[in-house]
Tab-separated table of C-alpha atoms and ligand atoms in Angstrom:
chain	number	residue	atom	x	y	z
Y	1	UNK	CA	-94.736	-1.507	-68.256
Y	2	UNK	CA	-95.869	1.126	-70.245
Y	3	UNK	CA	-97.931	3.983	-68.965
Y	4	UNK	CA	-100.998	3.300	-70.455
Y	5	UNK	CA	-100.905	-0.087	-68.383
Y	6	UNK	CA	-99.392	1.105	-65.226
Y	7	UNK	CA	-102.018	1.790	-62.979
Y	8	UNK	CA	-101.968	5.468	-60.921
Y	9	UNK	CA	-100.881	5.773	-57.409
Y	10	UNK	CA	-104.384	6.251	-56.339
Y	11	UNK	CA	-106.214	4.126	-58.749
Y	12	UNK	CA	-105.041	0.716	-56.922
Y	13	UNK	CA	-106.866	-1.877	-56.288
Y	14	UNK	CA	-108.395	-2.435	-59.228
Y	15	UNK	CA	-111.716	-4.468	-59.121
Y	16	UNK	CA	-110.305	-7.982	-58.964
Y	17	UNK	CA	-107.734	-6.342	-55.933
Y	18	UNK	CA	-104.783	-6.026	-57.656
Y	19	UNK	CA	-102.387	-3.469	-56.920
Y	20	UNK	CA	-100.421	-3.675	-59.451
Y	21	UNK	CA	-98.637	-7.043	-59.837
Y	22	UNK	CA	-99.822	-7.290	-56.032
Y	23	UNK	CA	-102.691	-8.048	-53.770
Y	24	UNK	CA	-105.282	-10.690	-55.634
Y	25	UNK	CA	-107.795	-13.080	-53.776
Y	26	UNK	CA	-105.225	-16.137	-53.452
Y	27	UNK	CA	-108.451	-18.217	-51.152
Y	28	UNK	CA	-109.977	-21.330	-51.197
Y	29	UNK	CA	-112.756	-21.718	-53.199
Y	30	UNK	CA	-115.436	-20.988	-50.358
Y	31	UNK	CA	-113.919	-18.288	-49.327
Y	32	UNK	CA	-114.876	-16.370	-52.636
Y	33	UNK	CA	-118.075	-15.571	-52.511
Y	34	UNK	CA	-118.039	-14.235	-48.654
Y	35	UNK	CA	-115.093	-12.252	-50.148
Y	36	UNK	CA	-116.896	-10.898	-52.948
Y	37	UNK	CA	-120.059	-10.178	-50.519
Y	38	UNK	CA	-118.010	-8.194	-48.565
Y	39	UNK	CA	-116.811	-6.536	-51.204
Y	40	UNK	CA	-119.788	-5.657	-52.411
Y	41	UNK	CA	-121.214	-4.420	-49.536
Y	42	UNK	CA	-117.896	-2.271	-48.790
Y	43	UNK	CA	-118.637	-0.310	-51.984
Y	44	UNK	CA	-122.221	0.730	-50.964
Y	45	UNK	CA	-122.229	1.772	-47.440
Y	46	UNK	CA	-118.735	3.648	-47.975
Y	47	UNK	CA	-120.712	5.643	-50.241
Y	48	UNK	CA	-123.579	6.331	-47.457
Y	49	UNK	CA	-123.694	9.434	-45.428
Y	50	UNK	CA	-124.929	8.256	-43.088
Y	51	UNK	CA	-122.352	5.352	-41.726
Y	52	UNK	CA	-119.407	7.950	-42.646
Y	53	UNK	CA	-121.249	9.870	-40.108
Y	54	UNK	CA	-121.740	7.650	-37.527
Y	55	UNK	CA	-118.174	6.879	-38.139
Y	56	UNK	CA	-116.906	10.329	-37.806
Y	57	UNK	CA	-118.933	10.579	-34.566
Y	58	UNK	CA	-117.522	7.755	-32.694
Y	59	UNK	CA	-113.424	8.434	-34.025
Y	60	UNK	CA	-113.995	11.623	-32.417
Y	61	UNK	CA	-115.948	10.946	-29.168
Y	62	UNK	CA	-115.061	7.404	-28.603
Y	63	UNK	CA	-111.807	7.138	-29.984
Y	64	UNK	CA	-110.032	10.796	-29.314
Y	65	UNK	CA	-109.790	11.988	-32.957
Y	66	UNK	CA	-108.280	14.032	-34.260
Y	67	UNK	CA	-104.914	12.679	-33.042
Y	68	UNK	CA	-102.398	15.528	-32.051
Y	69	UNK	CA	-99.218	16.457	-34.260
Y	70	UNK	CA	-96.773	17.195	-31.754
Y	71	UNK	CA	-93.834	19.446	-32.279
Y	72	UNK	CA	-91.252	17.334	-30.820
Y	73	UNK	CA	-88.328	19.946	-30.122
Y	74	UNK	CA	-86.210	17.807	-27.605
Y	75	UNK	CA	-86.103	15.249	-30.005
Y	76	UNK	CA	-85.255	17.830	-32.723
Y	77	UNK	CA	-82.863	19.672	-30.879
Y	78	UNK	CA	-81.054	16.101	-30.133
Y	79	UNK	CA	-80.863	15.413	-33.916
Y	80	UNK	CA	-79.561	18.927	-34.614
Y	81	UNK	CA	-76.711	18.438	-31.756
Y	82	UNK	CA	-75.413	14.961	-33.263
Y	83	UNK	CA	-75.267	16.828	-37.014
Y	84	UNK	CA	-73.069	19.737	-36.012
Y	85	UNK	CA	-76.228	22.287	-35.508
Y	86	UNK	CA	-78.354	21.183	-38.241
Y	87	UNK	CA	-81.656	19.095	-38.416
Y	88	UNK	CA	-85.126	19.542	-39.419
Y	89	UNK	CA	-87.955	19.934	-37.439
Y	90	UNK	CA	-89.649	16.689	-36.189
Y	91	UNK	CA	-93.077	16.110	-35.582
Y	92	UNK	CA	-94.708	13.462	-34.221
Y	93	UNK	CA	-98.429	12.075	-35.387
Y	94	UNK	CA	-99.648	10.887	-32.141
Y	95	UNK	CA	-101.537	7.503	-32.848
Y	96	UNK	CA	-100.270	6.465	-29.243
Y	97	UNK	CA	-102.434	8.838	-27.382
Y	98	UNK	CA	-106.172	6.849	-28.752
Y	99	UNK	CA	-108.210	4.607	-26.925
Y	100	UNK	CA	-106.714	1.506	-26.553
Y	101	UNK	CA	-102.952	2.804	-27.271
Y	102	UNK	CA	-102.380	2.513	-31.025
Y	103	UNK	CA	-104.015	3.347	-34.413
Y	104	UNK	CA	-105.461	-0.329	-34.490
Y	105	UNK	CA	-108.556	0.953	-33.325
Y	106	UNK	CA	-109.581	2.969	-36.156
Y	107	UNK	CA	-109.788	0.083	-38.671
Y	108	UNK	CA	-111.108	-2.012	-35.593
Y	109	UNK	CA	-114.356	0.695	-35.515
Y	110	UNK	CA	-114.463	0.768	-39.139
Y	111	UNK	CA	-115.267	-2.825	-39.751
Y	112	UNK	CA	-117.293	-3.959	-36.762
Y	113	UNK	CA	-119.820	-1.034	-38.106
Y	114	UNK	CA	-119.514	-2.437	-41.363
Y	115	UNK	CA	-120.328	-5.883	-39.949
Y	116	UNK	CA	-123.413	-4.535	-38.336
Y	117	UNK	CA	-124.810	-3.046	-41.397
Y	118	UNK	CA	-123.951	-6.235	-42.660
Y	119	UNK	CA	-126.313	-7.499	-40.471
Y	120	UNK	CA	-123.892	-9.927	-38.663
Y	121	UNK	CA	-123.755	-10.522	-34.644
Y	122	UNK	CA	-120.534	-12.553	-34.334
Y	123	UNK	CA	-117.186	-10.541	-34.885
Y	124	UNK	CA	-113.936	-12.747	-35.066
Y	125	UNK	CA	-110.176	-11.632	-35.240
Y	126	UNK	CA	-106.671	-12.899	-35.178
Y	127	UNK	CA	-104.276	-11.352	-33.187
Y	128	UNK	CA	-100.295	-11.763	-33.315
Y	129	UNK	CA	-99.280	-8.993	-30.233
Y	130	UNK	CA	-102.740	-8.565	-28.916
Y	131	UNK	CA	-103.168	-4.722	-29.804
Y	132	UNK	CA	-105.539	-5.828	-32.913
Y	133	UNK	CA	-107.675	-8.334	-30.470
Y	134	UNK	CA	-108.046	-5.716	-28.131
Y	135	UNK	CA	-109.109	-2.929	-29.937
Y	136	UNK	CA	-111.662	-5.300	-32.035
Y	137	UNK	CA	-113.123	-6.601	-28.712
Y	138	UNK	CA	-112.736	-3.208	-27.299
Y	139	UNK	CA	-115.621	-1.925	-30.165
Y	140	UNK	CA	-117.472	-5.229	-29.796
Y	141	UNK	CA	-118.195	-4.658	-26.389
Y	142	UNK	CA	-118.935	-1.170	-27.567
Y	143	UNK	CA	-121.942	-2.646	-29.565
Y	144	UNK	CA	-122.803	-5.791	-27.344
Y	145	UNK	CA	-121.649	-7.846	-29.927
Y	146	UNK	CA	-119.987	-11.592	-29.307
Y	147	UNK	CA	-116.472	-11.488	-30.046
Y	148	UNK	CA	-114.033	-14.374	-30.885
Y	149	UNK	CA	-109.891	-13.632	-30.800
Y	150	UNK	CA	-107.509	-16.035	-32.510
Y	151	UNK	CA	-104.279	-15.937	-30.481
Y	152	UNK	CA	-101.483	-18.407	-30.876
Y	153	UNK	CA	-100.586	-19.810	-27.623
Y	154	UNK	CA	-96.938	-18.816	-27.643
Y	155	UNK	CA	-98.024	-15.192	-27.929
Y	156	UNK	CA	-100.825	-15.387	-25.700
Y	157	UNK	CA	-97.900	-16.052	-22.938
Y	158	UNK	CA	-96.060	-13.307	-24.311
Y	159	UNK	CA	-98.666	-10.973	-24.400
Y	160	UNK	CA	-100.693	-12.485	-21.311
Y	161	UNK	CA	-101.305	-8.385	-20.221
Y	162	UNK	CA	-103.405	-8.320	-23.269
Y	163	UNK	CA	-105.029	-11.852	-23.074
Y	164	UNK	CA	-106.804	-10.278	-19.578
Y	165	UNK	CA	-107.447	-7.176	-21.460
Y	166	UNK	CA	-109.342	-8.709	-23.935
Y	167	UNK	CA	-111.370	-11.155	-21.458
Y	168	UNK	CA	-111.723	-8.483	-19.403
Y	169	UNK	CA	-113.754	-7.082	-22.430
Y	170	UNK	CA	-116.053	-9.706	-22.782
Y	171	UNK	CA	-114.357	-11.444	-25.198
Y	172	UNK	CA	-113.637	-15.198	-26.311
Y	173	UNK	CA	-109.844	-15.844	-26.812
Y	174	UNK	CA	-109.256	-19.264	-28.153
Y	175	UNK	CA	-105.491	-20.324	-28.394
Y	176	UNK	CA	-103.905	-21.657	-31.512
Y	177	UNK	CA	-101.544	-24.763	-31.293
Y	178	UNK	CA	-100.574	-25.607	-34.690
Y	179	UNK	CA	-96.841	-24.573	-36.488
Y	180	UNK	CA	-95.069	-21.641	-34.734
Y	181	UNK	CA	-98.469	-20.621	-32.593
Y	182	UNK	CA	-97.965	-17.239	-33.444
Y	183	UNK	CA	-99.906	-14.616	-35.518
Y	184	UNK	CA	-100.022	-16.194	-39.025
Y	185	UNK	CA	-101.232	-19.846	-37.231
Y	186	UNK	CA	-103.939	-17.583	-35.958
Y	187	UNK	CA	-104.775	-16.123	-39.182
Y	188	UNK	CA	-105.684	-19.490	-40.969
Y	189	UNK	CA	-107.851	-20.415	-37.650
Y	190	UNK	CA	-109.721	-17.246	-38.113
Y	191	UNK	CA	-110.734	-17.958	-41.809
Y	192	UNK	CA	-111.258	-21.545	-40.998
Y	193	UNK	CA	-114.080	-20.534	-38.425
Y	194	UNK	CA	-115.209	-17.788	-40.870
Y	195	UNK	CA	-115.609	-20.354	-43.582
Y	196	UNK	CA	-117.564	-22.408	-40.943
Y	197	UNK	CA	-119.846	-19.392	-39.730
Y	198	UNK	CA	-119.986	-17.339	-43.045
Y	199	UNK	CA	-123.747	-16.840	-42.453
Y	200	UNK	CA	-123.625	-14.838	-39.113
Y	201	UNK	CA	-120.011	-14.189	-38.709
Y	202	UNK	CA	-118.181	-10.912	-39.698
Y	203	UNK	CA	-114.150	-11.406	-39.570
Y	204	UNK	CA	-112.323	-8.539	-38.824
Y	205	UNK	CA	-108.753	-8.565	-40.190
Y	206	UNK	CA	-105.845	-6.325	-38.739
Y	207	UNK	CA	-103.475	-5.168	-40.914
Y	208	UNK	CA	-103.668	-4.219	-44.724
Y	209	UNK	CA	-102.914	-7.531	-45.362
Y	210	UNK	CA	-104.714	-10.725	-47.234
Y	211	UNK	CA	-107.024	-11.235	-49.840
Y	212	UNK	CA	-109.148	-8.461	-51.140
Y	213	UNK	CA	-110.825	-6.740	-50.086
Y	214	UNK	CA	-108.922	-6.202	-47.299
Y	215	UNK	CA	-106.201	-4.338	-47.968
Y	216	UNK	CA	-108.008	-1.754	-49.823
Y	217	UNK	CA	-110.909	-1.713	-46.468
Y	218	UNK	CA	-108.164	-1.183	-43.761
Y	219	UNK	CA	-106.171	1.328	-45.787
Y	220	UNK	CA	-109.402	3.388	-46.141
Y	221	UNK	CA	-110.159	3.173	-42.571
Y	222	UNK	CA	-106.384	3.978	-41.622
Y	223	UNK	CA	-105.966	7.395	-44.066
Y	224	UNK	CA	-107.815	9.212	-41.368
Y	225	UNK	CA	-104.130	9.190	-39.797
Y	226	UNK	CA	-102.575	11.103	-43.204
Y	227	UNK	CA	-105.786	13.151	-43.848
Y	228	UNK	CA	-105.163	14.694	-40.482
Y	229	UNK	CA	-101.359	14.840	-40.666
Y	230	UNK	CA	-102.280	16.937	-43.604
Y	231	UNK	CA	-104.146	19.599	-42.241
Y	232	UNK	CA	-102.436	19.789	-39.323
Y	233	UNK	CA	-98.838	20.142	-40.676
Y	234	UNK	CA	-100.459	22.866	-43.072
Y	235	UNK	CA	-101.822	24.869	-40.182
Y	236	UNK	CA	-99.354	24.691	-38.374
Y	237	UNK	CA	-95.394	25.219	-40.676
Y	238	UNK	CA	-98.130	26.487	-43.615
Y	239	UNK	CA	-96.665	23.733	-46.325
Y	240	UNK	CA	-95.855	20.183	-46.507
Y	241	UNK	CA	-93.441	17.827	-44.885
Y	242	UNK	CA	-90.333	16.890	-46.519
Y	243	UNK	CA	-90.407	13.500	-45.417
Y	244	UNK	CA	-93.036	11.264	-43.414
Y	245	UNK	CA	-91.672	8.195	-41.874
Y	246	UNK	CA	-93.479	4.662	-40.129
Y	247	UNK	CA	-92.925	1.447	-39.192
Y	248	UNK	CA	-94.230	-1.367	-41.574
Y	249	UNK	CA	-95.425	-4.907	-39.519
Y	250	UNK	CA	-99.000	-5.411	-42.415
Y	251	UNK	CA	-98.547	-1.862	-43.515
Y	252	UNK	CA	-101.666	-0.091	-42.281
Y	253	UNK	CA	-100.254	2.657	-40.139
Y	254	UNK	CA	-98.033	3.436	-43.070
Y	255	UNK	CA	-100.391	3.514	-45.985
Y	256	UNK	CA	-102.987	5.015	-43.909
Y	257	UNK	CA	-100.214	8.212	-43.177
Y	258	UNK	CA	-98.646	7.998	-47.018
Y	259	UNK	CA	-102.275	7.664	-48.661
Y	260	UNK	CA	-103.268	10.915	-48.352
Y	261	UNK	CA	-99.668	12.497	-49.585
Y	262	UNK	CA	-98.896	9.809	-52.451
Y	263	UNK	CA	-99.528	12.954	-55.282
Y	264	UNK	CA	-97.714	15.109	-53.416
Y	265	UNK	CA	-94.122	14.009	-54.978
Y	266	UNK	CA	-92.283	16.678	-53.116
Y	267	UNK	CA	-93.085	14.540	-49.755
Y	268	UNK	CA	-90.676	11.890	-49.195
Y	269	UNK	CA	-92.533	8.555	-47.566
Y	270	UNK	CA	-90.118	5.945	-45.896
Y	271	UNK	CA	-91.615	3.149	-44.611
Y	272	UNK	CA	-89.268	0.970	-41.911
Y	273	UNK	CA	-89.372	-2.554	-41.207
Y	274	UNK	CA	-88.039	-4.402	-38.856
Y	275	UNK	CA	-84.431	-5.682	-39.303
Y	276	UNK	CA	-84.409	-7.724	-36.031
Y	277	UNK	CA	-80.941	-9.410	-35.434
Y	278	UNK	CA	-79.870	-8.289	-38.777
Y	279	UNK	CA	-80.411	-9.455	-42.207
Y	280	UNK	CA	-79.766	-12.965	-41.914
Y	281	UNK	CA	-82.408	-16.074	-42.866
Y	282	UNK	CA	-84.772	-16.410	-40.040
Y	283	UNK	CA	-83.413	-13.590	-37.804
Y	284	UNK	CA	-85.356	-10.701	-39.203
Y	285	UNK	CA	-88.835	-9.182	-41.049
Y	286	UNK	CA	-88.080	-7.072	-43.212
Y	287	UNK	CA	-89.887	-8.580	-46.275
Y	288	UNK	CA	-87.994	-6.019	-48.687
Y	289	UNK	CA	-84.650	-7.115	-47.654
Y	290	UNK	CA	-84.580	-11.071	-47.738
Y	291	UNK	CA	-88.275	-11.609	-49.130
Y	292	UNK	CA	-88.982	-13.019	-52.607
Y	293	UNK	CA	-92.454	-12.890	-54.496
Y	294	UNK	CA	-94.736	-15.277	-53.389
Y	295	UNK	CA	-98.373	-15.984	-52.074
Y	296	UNK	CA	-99.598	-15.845	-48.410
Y	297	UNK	CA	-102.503	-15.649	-46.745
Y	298	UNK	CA	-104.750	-14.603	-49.698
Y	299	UNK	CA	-102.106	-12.549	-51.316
Y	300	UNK	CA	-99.605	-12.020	-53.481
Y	301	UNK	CA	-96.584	-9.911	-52.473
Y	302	UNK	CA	-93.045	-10.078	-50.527
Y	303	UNK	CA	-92.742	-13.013	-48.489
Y	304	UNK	CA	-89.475	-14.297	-46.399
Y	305	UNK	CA	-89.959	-17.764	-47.771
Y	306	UNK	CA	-87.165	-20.713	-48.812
Y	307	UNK	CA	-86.796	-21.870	-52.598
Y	308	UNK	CA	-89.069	-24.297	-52.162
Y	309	UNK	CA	-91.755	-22.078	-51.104
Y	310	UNK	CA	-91.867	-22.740	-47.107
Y	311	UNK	CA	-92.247	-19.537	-45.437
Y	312	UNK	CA	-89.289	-18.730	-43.318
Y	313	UNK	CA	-88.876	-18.209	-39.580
Y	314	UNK	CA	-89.298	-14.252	-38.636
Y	315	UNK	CA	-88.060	-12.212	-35.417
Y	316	UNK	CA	-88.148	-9.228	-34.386
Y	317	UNK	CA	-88.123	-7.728	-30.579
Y	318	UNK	CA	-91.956	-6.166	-31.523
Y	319	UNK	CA	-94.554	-8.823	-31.960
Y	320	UNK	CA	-96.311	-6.462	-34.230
Y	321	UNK	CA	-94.133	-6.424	-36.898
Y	322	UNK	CA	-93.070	-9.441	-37.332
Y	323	UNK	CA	-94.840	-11.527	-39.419
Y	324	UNK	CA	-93.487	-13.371	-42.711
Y	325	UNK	CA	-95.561	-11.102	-45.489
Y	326	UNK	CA	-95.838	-7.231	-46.285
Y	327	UNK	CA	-99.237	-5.615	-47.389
Y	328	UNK	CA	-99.084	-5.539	-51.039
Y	329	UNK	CA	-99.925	-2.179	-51.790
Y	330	UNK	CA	-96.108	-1.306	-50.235
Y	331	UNK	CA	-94.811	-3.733	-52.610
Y	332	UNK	CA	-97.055	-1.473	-55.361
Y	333	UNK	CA	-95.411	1.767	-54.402
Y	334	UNK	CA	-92.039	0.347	-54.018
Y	335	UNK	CA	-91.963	-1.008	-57.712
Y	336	UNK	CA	-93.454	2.356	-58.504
Y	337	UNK	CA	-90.649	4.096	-56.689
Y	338	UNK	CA	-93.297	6.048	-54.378
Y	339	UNK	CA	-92.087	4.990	-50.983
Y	340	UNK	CA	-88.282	4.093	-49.786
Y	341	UNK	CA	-87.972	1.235	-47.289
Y	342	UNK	CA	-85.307	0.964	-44.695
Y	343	UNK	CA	-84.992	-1.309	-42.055
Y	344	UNK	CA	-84.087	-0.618	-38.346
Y	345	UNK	CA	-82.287	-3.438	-36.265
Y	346	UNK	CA	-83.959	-4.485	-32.607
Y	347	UNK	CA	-80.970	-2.568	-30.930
Y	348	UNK	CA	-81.633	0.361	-32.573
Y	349	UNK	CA	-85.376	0.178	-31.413
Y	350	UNK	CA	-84.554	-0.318	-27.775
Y	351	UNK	CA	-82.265	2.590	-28.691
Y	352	UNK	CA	-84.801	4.708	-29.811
Y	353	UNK	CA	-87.372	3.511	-27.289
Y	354	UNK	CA	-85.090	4.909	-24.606
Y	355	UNK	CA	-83.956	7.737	-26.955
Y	356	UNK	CA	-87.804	9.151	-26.926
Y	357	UNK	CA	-88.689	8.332	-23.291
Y	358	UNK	CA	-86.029	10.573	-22.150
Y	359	UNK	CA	-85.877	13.372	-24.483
Y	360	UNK	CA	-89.878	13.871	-24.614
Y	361	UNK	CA	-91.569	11.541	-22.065
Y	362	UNK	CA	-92.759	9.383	-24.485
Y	363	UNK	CA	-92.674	5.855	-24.383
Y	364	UNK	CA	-92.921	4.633	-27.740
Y	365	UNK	CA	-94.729	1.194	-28.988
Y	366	UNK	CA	-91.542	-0.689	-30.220
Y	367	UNK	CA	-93.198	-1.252	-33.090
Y	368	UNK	CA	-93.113	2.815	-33.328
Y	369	UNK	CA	-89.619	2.541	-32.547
Y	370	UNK	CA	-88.563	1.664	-35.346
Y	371	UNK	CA	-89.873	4.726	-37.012
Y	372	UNK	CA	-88.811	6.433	-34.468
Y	373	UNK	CA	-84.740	5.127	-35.183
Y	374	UNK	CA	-85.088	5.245	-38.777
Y	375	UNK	CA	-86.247	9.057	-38.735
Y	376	UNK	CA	-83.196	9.908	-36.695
Y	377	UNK	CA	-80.664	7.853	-38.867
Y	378	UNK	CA	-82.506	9.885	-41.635
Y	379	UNK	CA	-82.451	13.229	-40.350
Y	380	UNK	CA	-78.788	14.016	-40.777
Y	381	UNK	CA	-78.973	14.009	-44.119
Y	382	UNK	CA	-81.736	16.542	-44.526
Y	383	UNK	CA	-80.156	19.795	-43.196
Y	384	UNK	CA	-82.043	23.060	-41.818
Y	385	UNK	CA	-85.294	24.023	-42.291
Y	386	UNK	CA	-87.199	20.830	-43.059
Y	387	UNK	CA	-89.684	19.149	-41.765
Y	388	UNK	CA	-90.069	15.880	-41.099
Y	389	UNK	CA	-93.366	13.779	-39.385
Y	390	UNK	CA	-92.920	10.465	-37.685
Y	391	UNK	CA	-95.799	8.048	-37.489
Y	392	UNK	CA	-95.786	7.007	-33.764
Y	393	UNK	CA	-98.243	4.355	-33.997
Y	394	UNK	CA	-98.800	3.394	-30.494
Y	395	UNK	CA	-98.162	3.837	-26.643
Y	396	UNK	CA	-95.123	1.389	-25.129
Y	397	UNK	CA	-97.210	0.554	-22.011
Y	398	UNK	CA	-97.357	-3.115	-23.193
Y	399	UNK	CA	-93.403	-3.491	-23.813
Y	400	UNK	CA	-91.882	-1.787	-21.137
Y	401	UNK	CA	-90.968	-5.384	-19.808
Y	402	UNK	CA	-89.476	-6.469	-22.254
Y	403	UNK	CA	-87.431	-2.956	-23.272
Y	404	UNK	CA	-86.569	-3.186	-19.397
Y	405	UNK	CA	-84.790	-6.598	-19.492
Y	406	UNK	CA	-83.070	-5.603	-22.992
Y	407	UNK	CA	-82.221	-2.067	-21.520
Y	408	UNK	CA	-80.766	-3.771	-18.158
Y	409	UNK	CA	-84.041	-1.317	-16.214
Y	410	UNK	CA	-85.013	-2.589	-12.915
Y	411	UNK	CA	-88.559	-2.362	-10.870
Y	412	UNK	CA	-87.172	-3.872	-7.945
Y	413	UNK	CA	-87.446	-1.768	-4.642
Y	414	UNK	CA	-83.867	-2.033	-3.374
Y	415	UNK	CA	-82.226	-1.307	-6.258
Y	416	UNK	CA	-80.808	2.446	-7.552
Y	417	UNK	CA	-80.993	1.652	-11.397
Y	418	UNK	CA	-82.676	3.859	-13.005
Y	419	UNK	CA	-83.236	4.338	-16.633
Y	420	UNK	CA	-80.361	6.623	-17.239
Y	421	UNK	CA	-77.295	4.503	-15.571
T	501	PLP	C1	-99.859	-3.737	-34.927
T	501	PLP	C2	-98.982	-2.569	-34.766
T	501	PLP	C3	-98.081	-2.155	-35.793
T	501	PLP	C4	-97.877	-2.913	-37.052
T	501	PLP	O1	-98.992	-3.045	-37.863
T	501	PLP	P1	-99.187	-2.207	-39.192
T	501	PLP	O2	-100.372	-2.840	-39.812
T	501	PLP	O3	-97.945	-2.357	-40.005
T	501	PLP	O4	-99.418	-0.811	-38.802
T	501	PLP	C5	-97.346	-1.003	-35.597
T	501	PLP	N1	-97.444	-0.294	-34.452
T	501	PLP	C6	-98.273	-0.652	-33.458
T	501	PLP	C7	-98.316	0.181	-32.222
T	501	PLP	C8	-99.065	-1.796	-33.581
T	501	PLP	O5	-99.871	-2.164	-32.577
């Protein structure tokens, strides 16, 4: 491509929601002109004081903004000890310390206030995990609105802890029994309801993921998490990072922490995905590794699908990032040669998951964790005096069960396990 035709980092989407070669409005014909309303209606309020204000307000008062960047010296000191002495300095972006646990809820507050400028009183959402469906009814109860969750049945037993969480909020959560009954089954129930309920219904999506204008909506509401990382890593080391890594399930804790630094090309972004078993058909997510360009869900970008177009099996130990597309502004910046992907496997994120607990008294999201074990394969290679920022996109409340039955932890009374044996 020449570079007359190759769009500029910053300049994506363009008005039809391309990013490139990526992103598009892939929908049924009905869905195009909601779509296009929304679009529409994105453009002007983003542009009015007035709802960035109210916005502002409630990120801060409601939602604990700014999140902290936390010098994490344990876990630097760690890194420095496995590279004979040397390391850089790791930080940690604290998404896990917000209401509700993750960075979900920033995107989840974004919308629903869009929706009620919109003028609409019924908020649906999918959710795969449960973090997205309990953040949106989370702000939905905030504003007394009815809310609607999407939740395949498989995950709702998985996640049950969220299922009461969400009910608990007021919220309707209707399980999905078709295919897999996971997150992308839930998906095409939300926008069949939407296409239903157009009129009064607002749809809240979750990740930077499906048609536009999507994408482009939750990456705006998510660069809150890089515009912060930026003034805080200035105030506090007085330059840039060197490198800024997250985890990539949809991509919108990763584009909303690279956004802000993509002209800065002395900042190295690596965004992680999750490897699962290892890189073998059906065993894994990472759309970068085994994925092939194709269409789902609205849009076009890197999809784990067969030859003939059937969209492979996924796994990963963290519901949240395992799902068989990646947001197609990633697929932009990787073609652009912006951002670096990796992969961590699920026994490096129960690694990691462990790794943080102990060293910092954290307990990572194992969706974080991935970051978190990517950053530390990293580090070795970077030497003294850097600095390096890990997105740690949520709190690990919700999957110490599972770490505990992968990491051989017990809760029973009798027994003297503990997390270090
Ligand atoms: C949902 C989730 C993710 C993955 O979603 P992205 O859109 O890729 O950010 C990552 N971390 C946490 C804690 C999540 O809840």
């Amino acid at each position: 491509m020449s570079d007359s035709l190759s769009p500029s980092l910053t300049s994506v989407p363009n008005a039809s929601g391309h990013f490139g070669a990526y992103g598009g409005m892939f929908v049924p014909e009905t869905l195009m002109t909601p779509l296009q309303d929304l679009a529409r209606a994105y453009e002007e309020i983003k542009r009015d004081p007035s709802f960035q204000r109210e916005l502002d307000g409630l990120l801060k008062d409601y939602v604990g903004r700014p999140s902290p960047l936390y010098f994490a010296e344990r876990f630097t000191e760690e890194v420095a000890r496995e590279n004979g002495g040397k390391g850089p300095r790791i930080y940690l972006k604290r998404e896990d310390l917000l209401h509700t646990g993750a960075h979900k809820i920033n995107n989840a507050l974004g919308q629903v206030l869009l929706a009620i400028r919109m003028g609409k009183k019924r908020i649906i959402a999918e959710t795969g995990a449960g973090q997205h469906g309990v953040a949106t009814a989370t702000v939905c109860a905030r504003f007394g609105l009815e809310c609607v969750v999407y939740m395949g049945e498989v995950d709702m037993e998985r996640q049950a802890l969220n299922v009461i969480r969400m009910r608990a909020l007021g919220a309707t959560v209707v399980p999905v029994t078709a295919g897999q009954k996971t997150l992308k089954e839930a998906v095409s129930e939300a926008m069949r309801d939407w296409v239903t309920n157009v009129n009064t219904t607002f749809y809240i999506l979750g990740s930077a993921l499906g048609s536009h204008p999507y994408p482009m909506i939750v990456r705006d509401f998510q660069r809150v998490i890089g515009e912060e990382a930026r003034r805080q890593i200035l105030d506090k080391e007085g330059r840039l990072p060197d490198v800024i890594v997250a985890c990539v399930g949809g991509g919108s804790n990763a584009i909303g922490i690279f956004h802000p630094f993509l002209e800065d090309r002395e900042v190295r972004l690596v965004g992680v995905e999750a490897g699962g078993d290892g890189i073998l058909p059906g065993r894994h997510a990472a759309r970068f590794q085994g994925g092939v360009l194709g269409v789902l869900q609205g849009t076009r970008t890197y999809v784990l699908q067969n030859e003939d177009g059937q969209i492979d099996l996924t796994h990963s130990v963290s519901a949240g990032l395992d799902y068989a597309a990646v947001g197609p502004e990633h697929a932009f910046l990787r073609d652009a040669g912006r951002v670096d992907y990796g992969f961590a496997t699920d026994a490096e994120a129960l690694e990691a998951f462990k790794f943080l607990a102990e060293t910092e008294g954290i307990i990572p999201a194992l969706e974080s964790s991935h970051a978190v074990a990517h950053a530390r394969k990293i580090a070795g290679a970077l030497g003294d005096g850097k600095i390096l920022i890990v997105n740690l996109s949520g709190r690990g409340d919700k999957d110490v069960q599972q770490a505990a039955k992968h990491l051989g932890i017990s809760g029973e009374a009798k027994s003297v396990k503990t997390a270090r044996s």
